[in-house]
PDB file of C-alpha atoms in Angstrom:
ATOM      1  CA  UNK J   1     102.964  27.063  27.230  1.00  0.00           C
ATOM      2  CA  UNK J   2     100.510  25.978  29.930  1.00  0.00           C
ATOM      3  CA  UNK J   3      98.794  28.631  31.957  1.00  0.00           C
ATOM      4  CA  UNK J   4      95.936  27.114  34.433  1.00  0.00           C
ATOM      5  CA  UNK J   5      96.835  23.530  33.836  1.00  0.00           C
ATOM      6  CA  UNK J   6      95.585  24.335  29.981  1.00  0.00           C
ATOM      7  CA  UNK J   7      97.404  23.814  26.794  1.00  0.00           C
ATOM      8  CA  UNK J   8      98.281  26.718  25.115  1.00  0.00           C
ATOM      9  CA  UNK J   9      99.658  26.492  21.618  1.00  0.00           C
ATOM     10  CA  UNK J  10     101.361  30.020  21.073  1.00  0.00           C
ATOM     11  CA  UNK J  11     104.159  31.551  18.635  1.00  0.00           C
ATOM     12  CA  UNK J  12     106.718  33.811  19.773  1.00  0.00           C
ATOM     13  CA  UNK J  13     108.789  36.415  18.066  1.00  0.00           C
ATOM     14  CA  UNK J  14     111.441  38.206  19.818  1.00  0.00           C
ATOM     15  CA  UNK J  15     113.644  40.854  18.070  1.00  0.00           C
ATOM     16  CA  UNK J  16     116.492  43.212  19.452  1.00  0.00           C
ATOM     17  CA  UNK J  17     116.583  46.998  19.553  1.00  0.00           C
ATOM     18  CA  UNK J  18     120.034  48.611  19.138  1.00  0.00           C
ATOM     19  CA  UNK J  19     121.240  52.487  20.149  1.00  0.00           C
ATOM     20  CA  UNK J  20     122.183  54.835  17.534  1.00  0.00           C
ATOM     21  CA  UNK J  21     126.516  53.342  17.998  1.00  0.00           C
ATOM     22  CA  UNK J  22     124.375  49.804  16.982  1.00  0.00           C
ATOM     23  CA  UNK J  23     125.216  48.287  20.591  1.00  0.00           C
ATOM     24  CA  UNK J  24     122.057  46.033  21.567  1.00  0.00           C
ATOM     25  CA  UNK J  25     119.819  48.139  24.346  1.00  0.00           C
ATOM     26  CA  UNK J  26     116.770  45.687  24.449  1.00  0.00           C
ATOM     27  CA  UNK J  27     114.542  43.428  23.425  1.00  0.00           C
ATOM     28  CA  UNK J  28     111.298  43.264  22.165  1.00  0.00           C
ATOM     29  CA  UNK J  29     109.088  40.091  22.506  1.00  0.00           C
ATOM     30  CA  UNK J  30     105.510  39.227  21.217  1.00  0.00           C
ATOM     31  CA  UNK J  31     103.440  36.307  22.079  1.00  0.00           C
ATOM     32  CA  UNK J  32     100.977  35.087  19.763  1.00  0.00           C
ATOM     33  CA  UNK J  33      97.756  32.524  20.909  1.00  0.00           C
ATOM     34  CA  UNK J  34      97.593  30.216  17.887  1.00  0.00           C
ATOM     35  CA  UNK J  35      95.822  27.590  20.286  1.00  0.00           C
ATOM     36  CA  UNK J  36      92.536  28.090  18.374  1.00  0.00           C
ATOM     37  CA  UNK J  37      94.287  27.847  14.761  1.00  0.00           C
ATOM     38  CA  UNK J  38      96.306  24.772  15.899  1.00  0.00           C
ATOM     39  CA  UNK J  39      92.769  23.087  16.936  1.00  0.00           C
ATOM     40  CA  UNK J  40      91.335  23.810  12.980  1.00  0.00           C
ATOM     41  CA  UNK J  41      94.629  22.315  11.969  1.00  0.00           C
ATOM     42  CA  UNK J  42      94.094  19.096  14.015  1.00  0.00           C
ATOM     43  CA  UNK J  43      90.348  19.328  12.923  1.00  0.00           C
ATOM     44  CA  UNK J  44      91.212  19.579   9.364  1.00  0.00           C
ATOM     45  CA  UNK J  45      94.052  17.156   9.418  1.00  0.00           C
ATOM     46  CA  UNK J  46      91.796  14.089  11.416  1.00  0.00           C
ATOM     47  CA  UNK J  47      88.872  15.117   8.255  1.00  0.00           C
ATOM     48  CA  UNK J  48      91.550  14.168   6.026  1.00  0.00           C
ATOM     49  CA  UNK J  49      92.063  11.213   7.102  1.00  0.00           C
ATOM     50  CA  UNK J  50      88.645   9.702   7.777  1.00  0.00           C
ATOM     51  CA  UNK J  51      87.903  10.986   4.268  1.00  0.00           C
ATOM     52  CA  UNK J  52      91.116   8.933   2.896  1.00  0.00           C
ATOM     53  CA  UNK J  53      89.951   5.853   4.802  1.00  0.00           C
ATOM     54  CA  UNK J  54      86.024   6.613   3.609  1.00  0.00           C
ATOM     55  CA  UNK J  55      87.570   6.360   0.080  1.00  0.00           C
ATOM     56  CA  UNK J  56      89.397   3.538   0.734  1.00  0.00           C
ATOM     57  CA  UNK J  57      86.518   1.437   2.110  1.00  0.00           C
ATOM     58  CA  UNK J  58      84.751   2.554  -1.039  1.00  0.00           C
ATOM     59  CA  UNK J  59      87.535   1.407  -3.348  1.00  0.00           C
ATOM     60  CA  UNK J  60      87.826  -1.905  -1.649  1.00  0.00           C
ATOM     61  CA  UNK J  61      84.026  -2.300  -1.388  1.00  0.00           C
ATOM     62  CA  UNK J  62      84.105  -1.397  -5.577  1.00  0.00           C
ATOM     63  CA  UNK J  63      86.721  -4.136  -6.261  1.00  0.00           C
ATOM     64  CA  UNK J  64      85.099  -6.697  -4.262  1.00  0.00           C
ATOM     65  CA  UNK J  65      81.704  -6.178  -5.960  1.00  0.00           C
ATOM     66  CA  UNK J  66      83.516  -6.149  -9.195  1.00  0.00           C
ATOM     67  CA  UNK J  67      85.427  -9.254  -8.236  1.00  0.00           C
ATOM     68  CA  UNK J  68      82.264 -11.032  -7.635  1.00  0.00           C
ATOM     69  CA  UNK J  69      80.571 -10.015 -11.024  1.00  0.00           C
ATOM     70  CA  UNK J  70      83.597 -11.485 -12.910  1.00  0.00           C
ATOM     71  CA  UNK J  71      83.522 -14.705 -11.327  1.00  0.00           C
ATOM     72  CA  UNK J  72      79.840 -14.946 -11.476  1.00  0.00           C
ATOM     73  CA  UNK J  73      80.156 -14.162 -15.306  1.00  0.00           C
ATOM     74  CA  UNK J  74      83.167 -16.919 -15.213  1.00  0.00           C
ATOM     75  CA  UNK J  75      80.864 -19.568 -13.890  1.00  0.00           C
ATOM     76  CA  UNK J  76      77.840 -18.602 -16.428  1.00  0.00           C
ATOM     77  CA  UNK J  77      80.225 -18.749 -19.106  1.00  0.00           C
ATOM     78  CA  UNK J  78      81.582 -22.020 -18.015  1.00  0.00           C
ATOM     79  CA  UNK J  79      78.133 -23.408 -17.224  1.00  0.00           C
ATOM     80  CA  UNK J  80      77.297 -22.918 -20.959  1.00  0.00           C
ATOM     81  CA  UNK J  81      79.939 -24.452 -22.268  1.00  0.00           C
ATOM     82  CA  UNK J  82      80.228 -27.436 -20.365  1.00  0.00           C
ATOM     83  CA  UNK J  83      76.413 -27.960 -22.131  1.00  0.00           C
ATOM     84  CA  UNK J  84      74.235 -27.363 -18.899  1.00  0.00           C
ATOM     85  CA  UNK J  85      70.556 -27.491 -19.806  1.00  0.00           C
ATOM     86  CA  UNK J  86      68.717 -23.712 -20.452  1.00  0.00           C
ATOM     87  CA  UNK J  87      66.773 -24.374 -17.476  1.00  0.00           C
ATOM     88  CA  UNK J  88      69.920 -24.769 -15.255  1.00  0.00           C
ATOM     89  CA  UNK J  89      72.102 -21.408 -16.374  1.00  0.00           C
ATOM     90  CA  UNK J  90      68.646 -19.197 -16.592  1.00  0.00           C
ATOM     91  CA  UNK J  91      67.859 -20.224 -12.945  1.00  0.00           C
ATOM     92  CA  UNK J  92      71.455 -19.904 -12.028  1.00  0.00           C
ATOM     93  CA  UNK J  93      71.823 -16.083 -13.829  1.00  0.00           C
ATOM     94  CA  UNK J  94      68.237 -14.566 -12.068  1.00  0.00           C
ATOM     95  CA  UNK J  95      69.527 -16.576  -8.496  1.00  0.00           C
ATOM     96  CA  UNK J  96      72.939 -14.764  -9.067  1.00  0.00           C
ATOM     97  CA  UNK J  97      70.930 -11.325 -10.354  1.00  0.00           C
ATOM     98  CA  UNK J  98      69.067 -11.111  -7.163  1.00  0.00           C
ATOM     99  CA  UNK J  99      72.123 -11.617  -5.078  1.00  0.00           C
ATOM    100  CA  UNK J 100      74.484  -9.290  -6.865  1.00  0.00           C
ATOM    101  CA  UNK J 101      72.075  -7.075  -7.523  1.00  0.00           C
ATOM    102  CA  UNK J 102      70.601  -6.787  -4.099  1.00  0.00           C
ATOM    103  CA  UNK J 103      67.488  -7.028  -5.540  1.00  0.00           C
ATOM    104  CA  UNK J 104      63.730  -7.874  -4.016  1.00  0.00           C
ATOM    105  CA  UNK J 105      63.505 -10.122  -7.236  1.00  0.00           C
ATOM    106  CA  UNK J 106      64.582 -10.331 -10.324  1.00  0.00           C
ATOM    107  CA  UNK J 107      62.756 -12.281 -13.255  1.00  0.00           C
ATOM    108  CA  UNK J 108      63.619 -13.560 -17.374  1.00  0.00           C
ATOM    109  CA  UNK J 109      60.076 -13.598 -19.409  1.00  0.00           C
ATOM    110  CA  UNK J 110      60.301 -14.527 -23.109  1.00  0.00           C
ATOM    111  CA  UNK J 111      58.141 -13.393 -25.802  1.00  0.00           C
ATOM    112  CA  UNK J 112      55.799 -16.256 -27.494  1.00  0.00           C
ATOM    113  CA  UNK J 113      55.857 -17.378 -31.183  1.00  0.00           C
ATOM    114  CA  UNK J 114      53.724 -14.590 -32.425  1.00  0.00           C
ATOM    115  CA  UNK J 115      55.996 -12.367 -30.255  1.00  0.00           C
ATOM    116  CA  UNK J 116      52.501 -10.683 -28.606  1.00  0.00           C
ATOM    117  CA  UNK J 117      52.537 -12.424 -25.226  1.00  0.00           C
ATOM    118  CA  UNK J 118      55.444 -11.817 -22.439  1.00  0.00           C
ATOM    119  CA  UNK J 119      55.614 -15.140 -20.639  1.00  0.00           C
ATOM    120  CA  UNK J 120      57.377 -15.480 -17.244  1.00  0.00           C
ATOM    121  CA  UNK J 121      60.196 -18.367 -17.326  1.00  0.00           C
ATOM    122  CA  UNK J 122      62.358 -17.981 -14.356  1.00  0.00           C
ATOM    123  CA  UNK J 123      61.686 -15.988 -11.377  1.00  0.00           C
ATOM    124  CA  UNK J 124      63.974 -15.519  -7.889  1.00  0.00           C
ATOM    125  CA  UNK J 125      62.014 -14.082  -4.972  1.00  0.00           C
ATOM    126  CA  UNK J 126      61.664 -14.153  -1.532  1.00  0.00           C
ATOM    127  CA  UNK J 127      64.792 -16.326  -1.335  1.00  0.00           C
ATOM    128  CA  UNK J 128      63.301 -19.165  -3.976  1.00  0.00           C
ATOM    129  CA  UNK J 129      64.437 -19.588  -7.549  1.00  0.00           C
ATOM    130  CA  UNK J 130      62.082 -21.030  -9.612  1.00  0.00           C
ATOM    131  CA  UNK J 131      61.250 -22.391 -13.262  1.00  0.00           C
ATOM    132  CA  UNK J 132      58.167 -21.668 -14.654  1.00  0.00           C
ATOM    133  CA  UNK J 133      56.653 -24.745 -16.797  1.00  0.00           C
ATOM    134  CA  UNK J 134      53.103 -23.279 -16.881  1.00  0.00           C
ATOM    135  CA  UNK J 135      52.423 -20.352 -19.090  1.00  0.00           C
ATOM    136  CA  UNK J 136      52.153 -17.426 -16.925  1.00  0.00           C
ATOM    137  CA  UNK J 137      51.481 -14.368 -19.724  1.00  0.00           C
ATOM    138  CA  UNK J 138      52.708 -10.595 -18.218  1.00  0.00           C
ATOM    139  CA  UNK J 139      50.582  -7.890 -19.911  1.00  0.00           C
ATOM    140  CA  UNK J 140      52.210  -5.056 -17.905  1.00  0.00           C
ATOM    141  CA  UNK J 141      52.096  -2.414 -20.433  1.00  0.00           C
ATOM    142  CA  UNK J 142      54.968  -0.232 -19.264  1.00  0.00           C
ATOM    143  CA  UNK J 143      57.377  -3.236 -19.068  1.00  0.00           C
ATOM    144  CA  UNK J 144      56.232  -4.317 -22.332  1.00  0.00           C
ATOM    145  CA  UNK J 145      56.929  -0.819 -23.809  1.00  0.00           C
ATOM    146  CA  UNK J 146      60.330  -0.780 -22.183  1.00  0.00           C
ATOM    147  CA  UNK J 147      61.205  -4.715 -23.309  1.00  0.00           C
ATOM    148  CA  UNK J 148      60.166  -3.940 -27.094  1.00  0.00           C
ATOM    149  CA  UNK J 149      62.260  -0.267 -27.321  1.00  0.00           C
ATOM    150  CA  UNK J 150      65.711  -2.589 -27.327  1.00  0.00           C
ATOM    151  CA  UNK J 151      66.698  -0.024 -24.486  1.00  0.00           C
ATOM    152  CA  UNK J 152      67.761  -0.216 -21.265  1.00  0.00           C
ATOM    153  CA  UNK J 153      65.603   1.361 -18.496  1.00  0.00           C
ATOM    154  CA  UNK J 154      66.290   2.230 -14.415  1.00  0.00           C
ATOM    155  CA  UNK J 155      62.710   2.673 -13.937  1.00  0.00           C
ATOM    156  CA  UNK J 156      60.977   4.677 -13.315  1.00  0.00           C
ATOM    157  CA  UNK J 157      63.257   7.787 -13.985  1.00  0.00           C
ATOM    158  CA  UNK J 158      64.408   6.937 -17.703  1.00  0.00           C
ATOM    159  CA  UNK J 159      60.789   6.257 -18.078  1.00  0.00           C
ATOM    160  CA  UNK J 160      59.946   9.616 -16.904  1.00  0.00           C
ATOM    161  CA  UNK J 161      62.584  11.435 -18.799  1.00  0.00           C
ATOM    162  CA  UNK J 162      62.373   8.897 -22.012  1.00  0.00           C
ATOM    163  CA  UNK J 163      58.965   9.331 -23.074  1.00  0.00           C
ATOM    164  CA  UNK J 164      57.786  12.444 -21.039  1.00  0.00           C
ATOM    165  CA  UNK J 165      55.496  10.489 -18.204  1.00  0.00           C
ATOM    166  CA  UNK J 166      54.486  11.825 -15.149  1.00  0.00           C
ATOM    167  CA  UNK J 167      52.921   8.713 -13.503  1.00  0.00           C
ATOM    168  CA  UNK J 168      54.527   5.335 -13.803  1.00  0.00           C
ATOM    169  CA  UNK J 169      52.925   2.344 -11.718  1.00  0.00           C
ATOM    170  CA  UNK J 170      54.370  -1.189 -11.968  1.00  0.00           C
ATOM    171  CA  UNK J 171      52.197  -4.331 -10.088  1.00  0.00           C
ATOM    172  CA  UNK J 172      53.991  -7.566 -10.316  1.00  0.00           C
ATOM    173  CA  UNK J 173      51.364 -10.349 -10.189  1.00  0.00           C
ATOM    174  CA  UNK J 174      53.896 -13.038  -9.360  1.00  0.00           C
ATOM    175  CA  UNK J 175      54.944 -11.338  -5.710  1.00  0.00           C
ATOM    176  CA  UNK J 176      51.552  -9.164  -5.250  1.00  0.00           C
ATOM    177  CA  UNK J 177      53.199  -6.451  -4.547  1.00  0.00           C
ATOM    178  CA  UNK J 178      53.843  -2.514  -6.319  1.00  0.00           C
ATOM    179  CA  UNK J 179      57.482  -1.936  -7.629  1.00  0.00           C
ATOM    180  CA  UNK J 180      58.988   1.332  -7.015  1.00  0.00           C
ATOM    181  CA  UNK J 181      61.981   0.762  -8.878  1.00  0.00           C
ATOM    182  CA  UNK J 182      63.426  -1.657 -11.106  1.00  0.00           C
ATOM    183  CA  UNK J 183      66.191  -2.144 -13.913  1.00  0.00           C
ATOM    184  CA  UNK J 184      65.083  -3.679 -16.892  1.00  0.00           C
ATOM    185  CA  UNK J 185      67.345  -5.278 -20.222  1.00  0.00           C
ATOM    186  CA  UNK J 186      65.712  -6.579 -23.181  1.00  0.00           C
ATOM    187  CA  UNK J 187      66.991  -9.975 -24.405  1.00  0.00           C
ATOM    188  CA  UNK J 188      68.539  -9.418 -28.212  1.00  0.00           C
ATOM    189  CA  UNK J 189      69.010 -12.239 -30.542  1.00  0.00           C
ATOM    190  CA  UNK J 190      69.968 -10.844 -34.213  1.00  0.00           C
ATOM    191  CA  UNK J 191      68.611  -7.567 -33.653  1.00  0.00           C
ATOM    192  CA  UNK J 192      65.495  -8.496 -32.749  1.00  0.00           C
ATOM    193  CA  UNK J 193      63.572  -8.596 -28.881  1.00  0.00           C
ATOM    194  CA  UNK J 194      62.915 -12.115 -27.519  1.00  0.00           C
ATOM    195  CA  UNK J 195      62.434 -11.497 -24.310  1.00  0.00           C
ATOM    196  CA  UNK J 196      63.657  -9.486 -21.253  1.00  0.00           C
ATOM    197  CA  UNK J 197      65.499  -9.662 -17.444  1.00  0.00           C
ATOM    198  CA  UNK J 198      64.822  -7.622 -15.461  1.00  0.00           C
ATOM    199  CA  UNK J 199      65.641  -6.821 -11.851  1.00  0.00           C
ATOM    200  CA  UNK J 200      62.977  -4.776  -9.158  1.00  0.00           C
ATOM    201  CA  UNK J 201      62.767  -3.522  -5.737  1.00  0.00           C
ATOM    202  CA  UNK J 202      60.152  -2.657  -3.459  1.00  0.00           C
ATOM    203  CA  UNK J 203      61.496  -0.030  -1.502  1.00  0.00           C
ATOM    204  CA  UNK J 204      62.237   3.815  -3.337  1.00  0.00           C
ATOM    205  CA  UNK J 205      65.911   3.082  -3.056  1.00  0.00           C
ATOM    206  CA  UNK J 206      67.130   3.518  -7.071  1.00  0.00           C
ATOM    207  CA  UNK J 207      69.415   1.263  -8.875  1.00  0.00           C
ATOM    208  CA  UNK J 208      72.125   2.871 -10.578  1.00  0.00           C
ATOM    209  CA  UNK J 209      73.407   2.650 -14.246  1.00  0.00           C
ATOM    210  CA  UNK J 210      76.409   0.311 -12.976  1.00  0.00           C
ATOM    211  CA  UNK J 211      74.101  -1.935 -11.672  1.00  0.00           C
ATOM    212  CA  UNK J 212      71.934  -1.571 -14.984  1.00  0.00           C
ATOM    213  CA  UNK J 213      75.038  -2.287 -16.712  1.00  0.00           C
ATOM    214  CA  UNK J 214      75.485  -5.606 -14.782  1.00  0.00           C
ATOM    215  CA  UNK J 215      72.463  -6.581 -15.706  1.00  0.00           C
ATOM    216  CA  UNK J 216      73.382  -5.931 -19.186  1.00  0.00           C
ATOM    217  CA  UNK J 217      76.113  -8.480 -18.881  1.00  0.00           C
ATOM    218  CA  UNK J 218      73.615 -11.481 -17.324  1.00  0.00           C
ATOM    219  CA  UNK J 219      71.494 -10.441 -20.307  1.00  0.00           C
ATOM    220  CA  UNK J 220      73.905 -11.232 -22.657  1.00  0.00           C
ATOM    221  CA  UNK J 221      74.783 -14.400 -20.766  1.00  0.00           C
ATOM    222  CA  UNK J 222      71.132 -15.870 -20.991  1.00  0.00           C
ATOM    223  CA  UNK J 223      71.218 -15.107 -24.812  1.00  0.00           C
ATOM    224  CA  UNK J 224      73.906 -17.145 -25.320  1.00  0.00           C
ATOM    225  CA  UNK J 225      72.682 -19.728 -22.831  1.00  0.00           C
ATOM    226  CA  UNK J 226      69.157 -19.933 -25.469  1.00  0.00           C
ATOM    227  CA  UNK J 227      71.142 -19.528 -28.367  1.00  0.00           C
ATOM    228  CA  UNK J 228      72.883 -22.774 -27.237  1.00  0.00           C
ATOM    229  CA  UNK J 229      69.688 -24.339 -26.301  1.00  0.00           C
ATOM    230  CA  UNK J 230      69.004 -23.535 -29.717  1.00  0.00           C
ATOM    231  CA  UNK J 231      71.911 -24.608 -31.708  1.00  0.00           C
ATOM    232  CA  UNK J 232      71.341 -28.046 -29.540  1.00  0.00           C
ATOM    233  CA  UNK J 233      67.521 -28.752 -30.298  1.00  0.00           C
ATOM    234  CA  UNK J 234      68.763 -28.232 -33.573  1.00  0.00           C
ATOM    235  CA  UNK J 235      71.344 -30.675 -34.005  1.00  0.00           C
ATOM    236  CA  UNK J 236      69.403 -33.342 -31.664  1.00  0.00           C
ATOM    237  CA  UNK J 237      66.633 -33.141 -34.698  1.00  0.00           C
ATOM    238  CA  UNK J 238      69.387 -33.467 -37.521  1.00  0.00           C
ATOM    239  CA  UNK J 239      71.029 -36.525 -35.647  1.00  0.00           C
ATOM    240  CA  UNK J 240      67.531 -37.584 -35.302  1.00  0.00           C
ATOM    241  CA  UNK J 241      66.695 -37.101 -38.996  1.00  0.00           C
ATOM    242  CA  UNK J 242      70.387 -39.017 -39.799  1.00  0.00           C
ATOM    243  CA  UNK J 243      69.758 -41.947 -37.849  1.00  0.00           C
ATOM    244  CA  UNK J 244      66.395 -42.659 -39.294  1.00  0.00           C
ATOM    245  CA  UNK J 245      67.479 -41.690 -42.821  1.00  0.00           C
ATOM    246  CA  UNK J 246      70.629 -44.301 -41.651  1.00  0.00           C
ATOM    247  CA  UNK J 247      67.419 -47.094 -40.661  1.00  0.00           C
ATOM    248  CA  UNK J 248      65.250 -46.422 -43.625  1.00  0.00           C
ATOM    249  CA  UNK J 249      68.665 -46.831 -46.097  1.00  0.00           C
ATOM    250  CA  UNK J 250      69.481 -50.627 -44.132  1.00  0.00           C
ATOM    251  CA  UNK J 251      65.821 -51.442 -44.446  1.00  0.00           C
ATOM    252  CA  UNK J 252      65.346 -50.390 -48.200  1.00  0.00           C
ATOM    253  CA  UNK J 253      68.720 -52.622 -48.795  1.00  0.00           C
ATOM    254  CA  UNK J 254      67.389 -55.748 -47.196  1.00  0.00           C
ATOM    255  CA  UNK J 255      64.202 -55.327 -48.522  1.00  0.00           C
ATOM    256  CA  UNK J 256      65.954 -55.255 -51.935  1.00  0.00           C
ATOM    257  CA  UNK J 257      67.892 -57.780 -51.654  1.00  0.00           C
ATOM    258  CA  UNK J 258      65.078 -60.164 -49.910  1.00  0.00           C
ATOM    259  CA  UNK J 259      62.730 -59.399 -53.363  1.00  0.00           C
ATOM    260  CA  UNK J 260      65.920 -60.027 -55.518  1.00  0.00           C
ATOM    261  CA  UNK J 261      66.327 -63.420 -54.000  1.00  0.00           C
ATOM    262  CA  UNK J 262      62.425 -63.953 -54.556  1.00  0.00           C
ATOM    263  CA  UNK J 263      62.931 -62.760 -57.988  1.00  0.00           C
ATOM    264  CA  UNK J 264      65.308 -65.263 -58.355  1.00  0.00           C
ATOM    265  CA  UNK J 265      63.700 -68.210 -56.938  1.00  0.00           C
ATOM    266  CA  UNK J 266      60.374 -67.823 -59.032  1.00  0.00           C
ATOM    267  CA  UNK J 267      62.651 -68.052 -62.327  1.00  0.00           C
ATOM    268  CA  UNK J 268      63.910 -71.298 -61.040  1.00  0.00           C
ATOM    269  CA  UNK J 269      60.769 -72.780 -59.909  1.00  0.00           C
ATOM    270  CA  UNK J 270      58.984 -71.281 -63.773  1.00  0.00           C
ATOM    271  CA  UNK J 271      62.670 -73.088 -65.274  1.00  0.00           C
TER     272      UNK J 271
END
């Protein structure tokens, strides 16, 4: 129906009146405006569908990001096992950590030989990854409390909810700078704390416990990577150990057999 050059969405019902013999006498019409209900229809229906394609974007955003972790954890996995040094896979899994992560930096410290001291090993930042050679000792006592409870933390609010604290400040020395958030993952070899990664960000913006869990996963990737480093200082000193054990045993034998001949000489020479 158009009245006024306007659309006008209606519904009609028409019905027919009979006489008392039941021939027809008239009719009886009604016309109904539904132009304002077909609009909330329309409304409703184009919701629907930016919602569907909202959730769509989201799914496709959720498999790409997951896509990425997998083949980041591929290549960690097959860094380590092709025998890349520590220094190569720790830089590589804090380079990836900030990336993945989205992360203002994210750092691997590892507890001394007393186990006291945090030191700071491998640090990305301001779009530089970096191995630490000098000993640069963190005595940050919150992330020290967090490293040695063998928990995982989204800081501050499992802090805050963990242990009860209303106030939770976090400097980091390395970028000069206060941390408003951060995810942090203690580094577990045989039950026991060696170390930690841990991710931060300098704006209020959270990170969530799929994020934390990534993290989780790199943490258990550098683990392996310094178990490895481990397992290989260890056999480099046996080898070591054989080889001279292998050099003292020829030299012991020619030595004997040198004083044998000498031995034997000194009987002739007496005969």
């Amino acid at each position: 129906m158009c009245i006024r050059d306007s659309l006008v969405h209606a519904r009609s019902t028409i019905a027919g009146v009979r006489d008392e013999d039941g021939s027809l006498s008239h009719y009886i019409a009604m016309v109904e405006d539904i132009t304002e209900q077909k609009r909330h229809q329309e409304e409703l229906l184009r919701e629907r569908e930016k919602t569907q394609e909202a959730r769509l974007r989201v799914q496709t955003e959720a498999r790409r990001v997951a896509e990425l972790w997998v083949n980041t954890l591929v290549e960690i996995s097959r860094r380590i096992v092709h025998m890349e040094s520590a220094d190569s896979v720790l830089t590589h899994i804090v380079d990836q950590g900030q990336k993945l992560l989205h992360a203002d930096s994210v750092s691997l410290g590892l507890f001394d030989e007393t186990g006291q001291h945090l030191e700071m090993k491998y640090q990305s930042a301001s779009g530089k990854t970096v191995a630490l050679h000098s000993r640069f000792t963190l005595d940050n006592a919150d992330l020290l409390r967090m490293l040695r409870s063998g928990r995982s933390y989204c800081f501050p609010d499992d802090a805050r909810q963990r242990e009860g604290l209303s106030e939770v400040t976090w400097y980091c020395p390395t970028v000069a700078r206060d941390i408003q958030t951060a995810a942090v993952v203690p580094l577990q070899f045989d039950g026991q704390v060696v170390g930690g990664i841990w991710a931060a960000r300098f704006s209020p913006l959270p990170f969530t416990h799929t994020q934390l869990f990534g993290l989780e996963n790199l943490a258990d990737q550098a683990v392996i990577a310094l178990q490895h480093a481990s397992m290989a200082a260890q056999l480099q000193s046996v080898a070591t150990l054989e080889e001279r054990s292998r050099i003292a045993r020829e030299m012991h034998d020619g030595l004997a057999q040198i004083l044998g001949y000498l031995g034997l000489q000194m009987q002739t020479i007496e005969a």
